[in-house]
Coordinates of N, CA, C and O in Angstrom, one line a residue:
X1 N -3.1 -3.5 -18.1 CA -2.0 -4.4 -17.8 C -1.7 -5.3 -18.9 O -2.7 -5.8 -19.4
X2 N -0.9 -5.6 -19.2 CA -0.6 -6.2 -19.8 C -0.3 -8.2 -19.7 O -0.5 -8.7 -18.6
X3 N 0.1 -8.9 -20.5 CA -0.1 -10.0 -19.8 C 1.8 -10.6 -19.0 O 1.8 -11.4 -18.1
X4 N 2.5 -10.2 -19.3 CA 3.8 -10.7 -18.7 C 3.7 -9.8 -17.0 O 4.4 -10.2 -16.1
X5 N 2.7 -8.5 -16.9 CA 3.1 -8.2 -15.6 C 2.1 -8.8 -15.1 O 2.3 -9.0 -13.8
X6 N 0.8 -9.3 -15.5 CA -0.1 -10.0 -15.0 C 0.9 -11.5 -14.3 O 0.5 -11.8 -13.2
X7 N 1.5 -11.9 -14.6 CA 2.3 -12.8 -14.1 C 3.4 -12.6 -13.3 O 4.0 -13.5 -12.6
X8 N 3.7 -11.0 -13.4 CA 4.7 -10.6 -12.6 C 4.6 -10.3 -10.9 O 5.3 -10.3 -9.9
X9 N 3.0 -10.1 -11.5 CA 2.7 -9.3 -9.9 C 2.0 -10.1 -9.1 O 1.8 -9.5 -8.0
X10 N 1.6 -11.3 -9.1 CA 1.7 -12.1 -7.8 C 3.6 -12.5 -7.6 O 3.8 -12.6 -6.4
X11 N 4.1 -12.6 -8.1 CA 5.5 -12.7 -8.1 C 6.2 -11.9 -7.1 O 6.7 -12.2 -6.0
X12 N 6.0 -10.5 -7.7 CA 6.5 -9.1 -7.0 C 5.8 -9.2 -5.9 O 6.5 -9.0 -4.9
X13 N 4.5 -9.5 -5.6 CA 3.9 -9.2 -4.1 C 4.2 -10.5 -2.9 O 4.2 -10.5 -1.6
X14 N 4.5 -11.6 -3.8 CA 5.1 -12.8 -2.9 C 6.5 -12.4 -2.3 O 6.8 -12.7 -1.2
X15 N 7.4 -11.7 -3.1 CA 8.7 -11.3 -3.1 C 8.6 -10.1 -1.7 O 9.3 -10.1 -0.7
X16 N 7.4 -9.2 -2.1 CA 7.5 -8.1 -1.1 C 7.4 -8.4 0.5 O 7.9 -7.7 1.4
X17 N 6.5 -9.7 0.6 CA 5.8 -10.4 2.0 C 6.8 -10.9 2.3 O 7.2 -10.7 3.5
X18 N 7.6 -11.7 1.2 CA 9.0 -12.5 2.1 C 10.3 -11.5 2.5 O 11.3 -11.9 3.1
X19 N 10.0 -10.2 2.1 CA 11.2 -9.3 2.5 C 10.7 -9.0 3.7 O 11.5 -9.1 4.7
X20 N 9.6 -8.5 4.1 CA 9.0 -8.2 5.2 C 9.1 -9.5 6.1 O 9.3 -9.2 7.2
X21 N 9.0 -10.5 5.9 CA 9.5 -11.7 6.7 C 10.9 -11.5 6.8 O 11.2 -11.3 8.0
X22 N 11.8 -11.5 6.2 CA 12.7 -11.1 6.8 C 13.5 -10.2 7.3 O 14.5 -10.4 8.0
X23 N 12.9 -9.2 6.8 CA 13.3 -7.8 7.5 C 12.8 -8.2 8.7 O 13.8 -8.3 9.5
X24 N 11.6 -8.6 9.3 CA 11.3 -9.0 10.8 C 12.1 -9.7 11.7 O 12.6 -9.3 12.8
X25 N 12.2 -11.0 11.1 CA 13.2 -12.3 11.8 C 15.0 -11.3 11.6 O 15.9 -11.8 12.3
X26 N 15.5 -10.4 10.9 CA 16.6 -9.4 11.3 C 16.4 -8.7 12.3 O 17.1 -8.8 13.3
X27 N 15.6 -8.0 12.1 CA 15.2 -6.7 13.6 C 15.6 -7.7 15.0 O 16.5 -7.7 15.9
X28 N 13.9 -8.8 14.4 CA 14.1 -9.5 16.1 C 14.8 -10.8 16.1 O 15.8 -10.5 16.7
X29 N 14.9 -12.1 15.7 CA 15.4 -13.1 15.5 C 16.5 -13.5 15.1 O 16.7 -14.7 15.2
X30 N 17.4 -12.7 14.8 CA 19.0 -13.1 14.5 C 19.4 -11.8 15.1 O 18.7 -10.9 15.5
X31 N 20.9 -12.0 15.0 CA 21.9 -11.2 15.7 C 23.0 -11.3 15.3 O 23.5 -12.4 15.0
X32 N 23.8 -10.0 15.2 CA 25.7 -10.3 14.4 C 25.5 -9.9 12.8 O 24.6 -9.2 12.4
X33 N 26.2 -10.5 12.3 CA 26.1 -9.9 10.6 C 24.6 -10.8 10.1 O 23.8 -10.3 9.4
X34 N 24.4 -12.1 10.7 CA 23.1 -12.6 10.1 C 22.2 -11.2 9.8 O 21.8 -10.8 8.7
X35 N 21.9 -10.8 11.1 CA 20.5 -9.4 11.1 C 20.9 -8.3 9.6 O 20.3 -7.9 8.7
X36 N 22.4 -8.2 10.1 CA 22.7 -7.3 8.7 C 22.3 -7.9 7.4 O 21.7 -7.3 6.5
X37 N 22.7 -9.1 7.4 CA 22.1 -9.9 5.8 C 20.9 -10.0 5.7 O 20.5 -9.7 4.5
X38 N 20.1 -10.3 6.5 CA 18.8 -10.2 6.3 C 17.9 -8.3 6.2 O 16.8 -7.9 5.8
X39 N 18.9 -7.7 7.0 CA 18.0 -6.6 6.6 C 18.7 -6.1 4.9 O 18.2 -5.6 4.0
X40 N 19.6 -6.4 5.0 CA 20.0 -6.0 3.7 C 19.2 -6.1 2.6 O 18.5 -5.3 2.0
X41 N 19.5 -8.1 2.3 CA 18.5 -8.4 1.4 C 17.1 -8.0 1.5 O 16.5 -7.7 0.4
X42 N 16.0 -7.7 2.9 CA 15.2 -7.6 2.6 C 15.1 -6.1 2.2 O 14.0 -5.9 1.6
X43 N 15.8 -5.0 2.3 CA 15.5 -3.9 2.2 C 16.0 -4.0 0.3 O 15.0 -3.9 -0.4
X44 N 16.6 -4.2 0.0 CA 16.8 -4.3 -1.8 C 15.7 -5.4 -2.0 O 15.4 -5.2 -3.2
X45 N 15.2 -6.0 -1.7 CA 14.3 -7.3 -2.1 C 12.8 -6.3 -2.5 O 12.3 -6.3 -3.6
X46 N 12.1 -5.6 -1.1 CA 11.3 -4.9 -0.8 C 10.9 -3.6 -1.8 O 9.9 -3.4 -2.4
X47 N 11.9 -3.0 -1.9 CA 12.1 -1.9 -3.1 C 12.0 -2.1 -4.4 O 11.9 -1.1 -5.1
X48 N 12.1 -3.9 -5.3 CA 12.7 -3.9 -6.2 C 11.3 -4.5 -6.5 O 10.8 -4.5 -7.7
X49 N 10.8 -4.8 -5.5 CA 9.2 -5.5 -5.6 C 8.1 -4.5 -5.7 O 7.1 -4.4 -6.5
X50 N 8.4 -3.7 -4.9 CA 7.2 -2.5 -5.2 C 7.5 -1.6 -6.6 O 6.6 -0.9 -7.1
X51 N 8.8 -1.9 -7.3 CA 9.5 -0.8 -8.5 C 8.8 -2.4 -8.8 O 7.6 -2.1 -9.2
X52 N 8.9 -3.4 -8.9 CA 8.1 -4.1 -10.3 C 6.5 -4.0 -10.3 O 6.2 -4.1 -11.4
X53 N 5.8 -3.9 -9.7 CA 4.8 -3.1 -9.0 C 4.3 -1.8 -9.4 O 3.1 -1.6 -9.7
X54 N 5.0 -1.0 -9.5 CA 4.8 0.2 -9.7 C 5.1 0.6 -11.4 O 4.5 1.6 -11.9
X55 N 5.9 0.0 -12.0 CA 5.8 -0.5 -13.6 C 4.8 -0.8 -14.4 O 4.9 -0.7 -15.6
X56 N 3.8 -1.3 -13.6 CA 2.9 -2.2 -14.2 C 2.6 -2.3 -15.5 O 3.7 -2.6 -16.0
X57 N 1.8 -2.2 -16.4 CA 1.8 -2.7 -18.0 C 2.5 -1.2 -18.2 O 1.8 -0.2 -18.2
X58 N 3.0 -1.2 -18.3 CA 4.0 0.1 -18.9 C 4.7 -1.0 -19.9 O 5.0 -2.1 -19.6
X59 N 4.8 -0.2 -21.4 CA 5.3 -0.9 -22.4 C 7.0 -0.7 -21.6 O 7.6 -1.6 -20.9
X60 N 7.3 0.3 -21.7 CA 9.1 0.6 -21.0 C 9.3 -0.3 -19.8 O 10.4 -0.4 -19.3
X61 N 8.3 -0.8 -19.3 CA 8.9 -1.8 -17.9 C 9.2 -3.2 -17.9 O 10.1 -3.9 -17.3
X62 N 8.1 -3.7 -18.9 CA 8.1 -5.1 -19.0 C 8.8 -6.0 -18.6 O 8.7 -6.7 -17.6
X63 N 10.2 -5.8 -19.9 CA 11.6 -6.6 -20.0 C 12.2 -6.7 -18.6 O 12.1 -7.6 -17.8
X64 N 12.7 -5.5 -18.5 CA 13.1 -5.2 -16.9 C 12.7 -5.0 -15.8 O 13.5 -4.6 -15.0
X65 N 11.4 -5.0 -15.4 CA 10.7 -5.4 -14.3 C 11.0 -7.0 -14.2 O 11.4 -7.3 -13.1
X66 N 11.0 -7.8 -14.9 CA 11.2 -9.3 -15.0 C 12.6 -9.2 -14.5 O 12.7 -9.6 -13.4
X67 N 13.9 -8.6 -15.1 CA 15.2 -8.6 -14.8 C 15.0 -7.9 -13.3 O 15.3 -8.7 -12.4
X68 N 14.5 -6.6 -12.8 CA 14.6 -6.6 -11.7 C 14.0 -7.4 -10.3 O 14.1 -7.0 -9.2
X69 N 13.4 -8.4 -10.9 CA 12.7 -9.0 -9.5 C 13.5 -10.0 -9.6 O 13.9 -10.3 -8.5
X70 N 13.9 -10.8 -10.5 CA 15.1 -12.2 -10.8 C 16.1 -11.4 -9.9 O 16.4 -12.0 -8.8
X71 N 16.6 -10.4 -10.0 CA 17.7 -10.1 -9.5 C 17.9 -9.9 -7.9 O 18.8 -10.2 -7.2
X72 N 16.4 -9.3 -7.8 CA 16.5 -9.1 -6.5 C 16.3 -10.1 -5.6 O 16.9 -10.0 -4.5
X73 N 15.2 -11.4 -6.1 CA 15.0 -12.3 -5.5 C 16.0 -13.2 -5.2 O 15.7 -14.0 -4.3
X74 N 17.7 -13.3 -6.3 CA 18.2 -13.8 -6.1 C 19.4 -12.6 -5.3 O 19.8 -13.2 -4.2
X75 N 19.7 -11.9 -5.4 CA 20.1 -11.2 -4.0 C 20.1 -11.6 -3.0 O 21.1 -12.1 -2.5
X76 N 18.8 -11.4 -2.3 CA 18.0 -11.6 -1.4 C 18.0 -12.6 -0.9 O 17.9 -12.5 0.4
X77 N 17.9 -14.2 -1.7 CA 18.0 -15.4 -1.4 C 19.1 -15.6 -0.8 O 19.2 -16.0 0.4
X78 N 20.1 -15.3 -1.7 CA 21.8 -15.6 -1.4 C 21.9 -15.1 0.3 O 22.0 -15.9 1.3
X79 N 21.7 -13.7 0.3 CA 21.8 -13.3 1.7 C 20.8 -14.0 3.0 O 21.0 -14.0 4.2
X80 N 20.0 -14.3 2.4 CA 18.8 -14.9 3.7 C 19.4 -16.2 3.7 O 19.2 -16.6 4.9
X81 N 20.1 -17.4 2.7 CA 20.9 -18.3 3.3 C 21.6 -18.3 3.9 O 21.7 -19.2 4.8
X82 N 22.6 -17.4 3.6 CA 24.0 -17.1 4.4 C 23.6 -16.8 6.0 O 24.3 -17.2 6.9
X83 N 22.7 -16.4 6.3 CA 22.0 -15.5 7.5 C 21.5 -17.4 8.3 O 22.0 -18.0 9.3
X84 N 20.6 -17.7 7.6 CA 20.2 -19.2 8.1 C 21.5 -20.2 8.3 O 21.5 -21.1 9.2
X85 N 22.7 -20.1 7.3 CA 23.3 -21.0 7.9 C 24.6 -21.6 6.9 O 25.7 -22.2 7.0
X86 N 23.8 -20.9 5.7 CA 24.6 -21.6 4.4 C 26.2 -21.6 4.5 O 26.8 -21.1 5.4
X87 N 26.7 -22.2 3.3 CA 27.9 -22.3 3.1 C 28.5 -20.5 2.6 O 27.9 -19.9 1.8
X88 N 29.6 -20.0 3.2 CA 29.8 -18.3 3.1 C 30.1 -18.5 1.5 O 29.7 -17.6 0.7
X89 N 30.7 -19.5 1.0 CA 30.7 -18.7 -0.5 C 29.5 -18.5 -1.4 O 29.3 -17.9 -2.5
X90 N 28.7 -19.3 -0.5 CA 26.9 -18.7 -2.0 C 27.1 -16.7 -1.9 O 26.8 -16.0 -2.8
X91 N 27.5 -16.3 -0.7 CA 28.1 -15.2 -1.1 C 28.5 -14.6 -2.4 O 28.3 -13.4 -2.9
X92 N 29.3 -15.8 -2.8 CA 29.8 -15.1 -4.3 C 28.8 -15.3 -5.3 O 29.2 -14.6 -6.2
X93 N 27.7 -15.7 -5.6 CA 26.4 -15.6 -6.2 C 25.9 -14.3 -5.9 O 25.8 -13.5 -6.8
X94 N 25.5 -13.9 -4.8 CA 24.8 -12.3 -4.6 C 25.1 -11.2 -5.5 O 24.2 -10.5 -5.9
X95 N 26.4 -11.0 -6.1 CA 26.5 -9.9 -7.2 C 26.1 -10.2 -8.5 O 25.9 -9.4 -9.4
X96 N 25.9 -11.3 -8.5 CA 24.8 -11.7 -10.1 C 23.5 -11.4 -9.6 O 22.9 -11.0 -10.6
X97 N 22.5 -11.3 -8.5 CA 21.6 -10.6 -8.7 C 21.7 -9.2 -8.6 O 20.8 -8.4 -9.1
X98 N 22.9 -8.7 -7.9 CA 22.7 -7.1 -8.1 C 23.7 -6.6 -9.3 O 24.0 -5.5 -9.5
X99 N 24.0 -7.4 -9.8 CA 24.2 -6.7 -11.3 C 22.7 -6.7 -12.2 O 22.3 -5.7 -12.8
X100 N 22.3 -8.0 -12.2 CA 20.4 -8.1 -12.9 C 19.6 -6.8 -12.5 O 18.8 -6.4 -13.3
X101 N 19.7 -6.4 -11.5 CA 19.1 -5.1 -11.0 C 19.3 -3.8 -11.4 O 18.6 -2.9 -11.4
X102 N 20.9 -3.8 -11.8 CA 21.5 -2.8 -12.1 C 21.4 -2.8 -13.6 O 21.3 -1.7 -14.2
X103 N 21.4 -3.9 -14.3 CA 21.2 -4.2 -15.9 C 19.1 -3.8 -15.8 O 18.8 -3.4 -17.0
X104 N 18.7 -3.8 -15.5 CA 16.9 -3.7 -15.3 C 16.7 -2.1 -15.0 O 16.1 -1.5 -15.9
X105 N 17.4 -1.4 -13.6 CA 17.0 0.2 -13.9 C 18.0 0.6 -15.6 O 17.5 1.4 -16.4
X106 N 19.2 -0.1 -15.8 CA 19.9 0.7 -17.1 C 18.8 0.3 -18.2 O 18.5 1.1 -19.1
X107 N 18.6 -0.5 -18.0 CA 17.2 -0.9 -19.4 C 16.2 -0.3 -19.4 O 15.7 0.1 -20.5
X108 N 15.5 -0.1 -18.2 CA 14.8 1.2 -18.1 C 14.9 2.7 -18.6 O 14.1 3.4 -19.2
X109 N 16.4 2.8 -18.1 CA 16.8 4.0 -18.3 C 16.9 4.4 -19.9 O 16.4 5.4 -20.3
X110 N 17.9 3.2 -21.0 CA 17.7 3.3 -22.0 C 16.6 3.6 -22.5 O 16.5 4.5 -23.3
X111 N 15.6 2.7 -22.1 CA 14.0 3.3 -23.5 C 13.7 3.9 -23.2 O 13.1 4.4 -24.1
X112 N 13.6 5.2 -21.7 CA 13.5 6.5 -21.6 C 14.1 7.2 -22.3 O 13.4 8.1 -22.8
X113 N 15.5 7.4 -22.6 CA 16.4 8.2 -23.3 C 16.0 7.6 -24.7 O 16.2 8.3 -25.7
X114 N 15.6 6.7 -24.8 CA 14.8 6.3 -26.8 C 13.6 7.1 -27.2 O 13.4 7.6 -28.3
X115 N 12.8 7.3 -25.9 CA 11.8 8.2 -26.0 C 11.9 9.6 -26.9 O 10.9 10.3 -26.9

């Protein structure tokens, strides 16, 4: 492993518990679009944590394992506010994490195709 995912992956596993917290409090605890926001975020939150995870010291993951958990966590955040109560435009923040996510698999994807 390397040392940036050694720092990554209590990160990624904190990130994966709080999706599962909220994927829970969706299923059972809210109702109406809140439950949709929160399963949403947690279901992109959950996947992006196990993919930084599952990268581990891989020289090709490093950079973007870092871009993909920023992204997702801010995703995820946006939506789990909105869901608790926030103001609807932090809405317009949510596609800057899922562009970060989308820039993180393409950077991936690039140093495979460098390969």
């Amino acid at each position: 492993m390397t040392a940036e995912h050694d720092r990554l992956l209590p990160w990624a596993a904190l990130s994966a518990a709080l999706a599962v917290a909220a994927g829970a409090f969706g299923a059972h605890g809210a109702e109406g679009a809140a439950a949709d926001w929160l399963r949403t975020g947690a279901s992109y939150q959950l996947v992006h944590a196990v993919a930084v995870i599952a990268l581990g010291g891989r020289r090709t993951g490093e950079g973007p394992a870092a871009l993909l958990l920023a992204g997702a966590m801010l995703f995820a955040a946006t939506l789990y506010a909105i869901a608790l109560g926030a103001p609807r435009w932090l809405g317009a923040v949510t596609p800057i994490g899922g562009a970060a996510m989308i820039g993180g698999w393409i950077w991936i994807a690039a140093r495979g195709f460098r390969r």
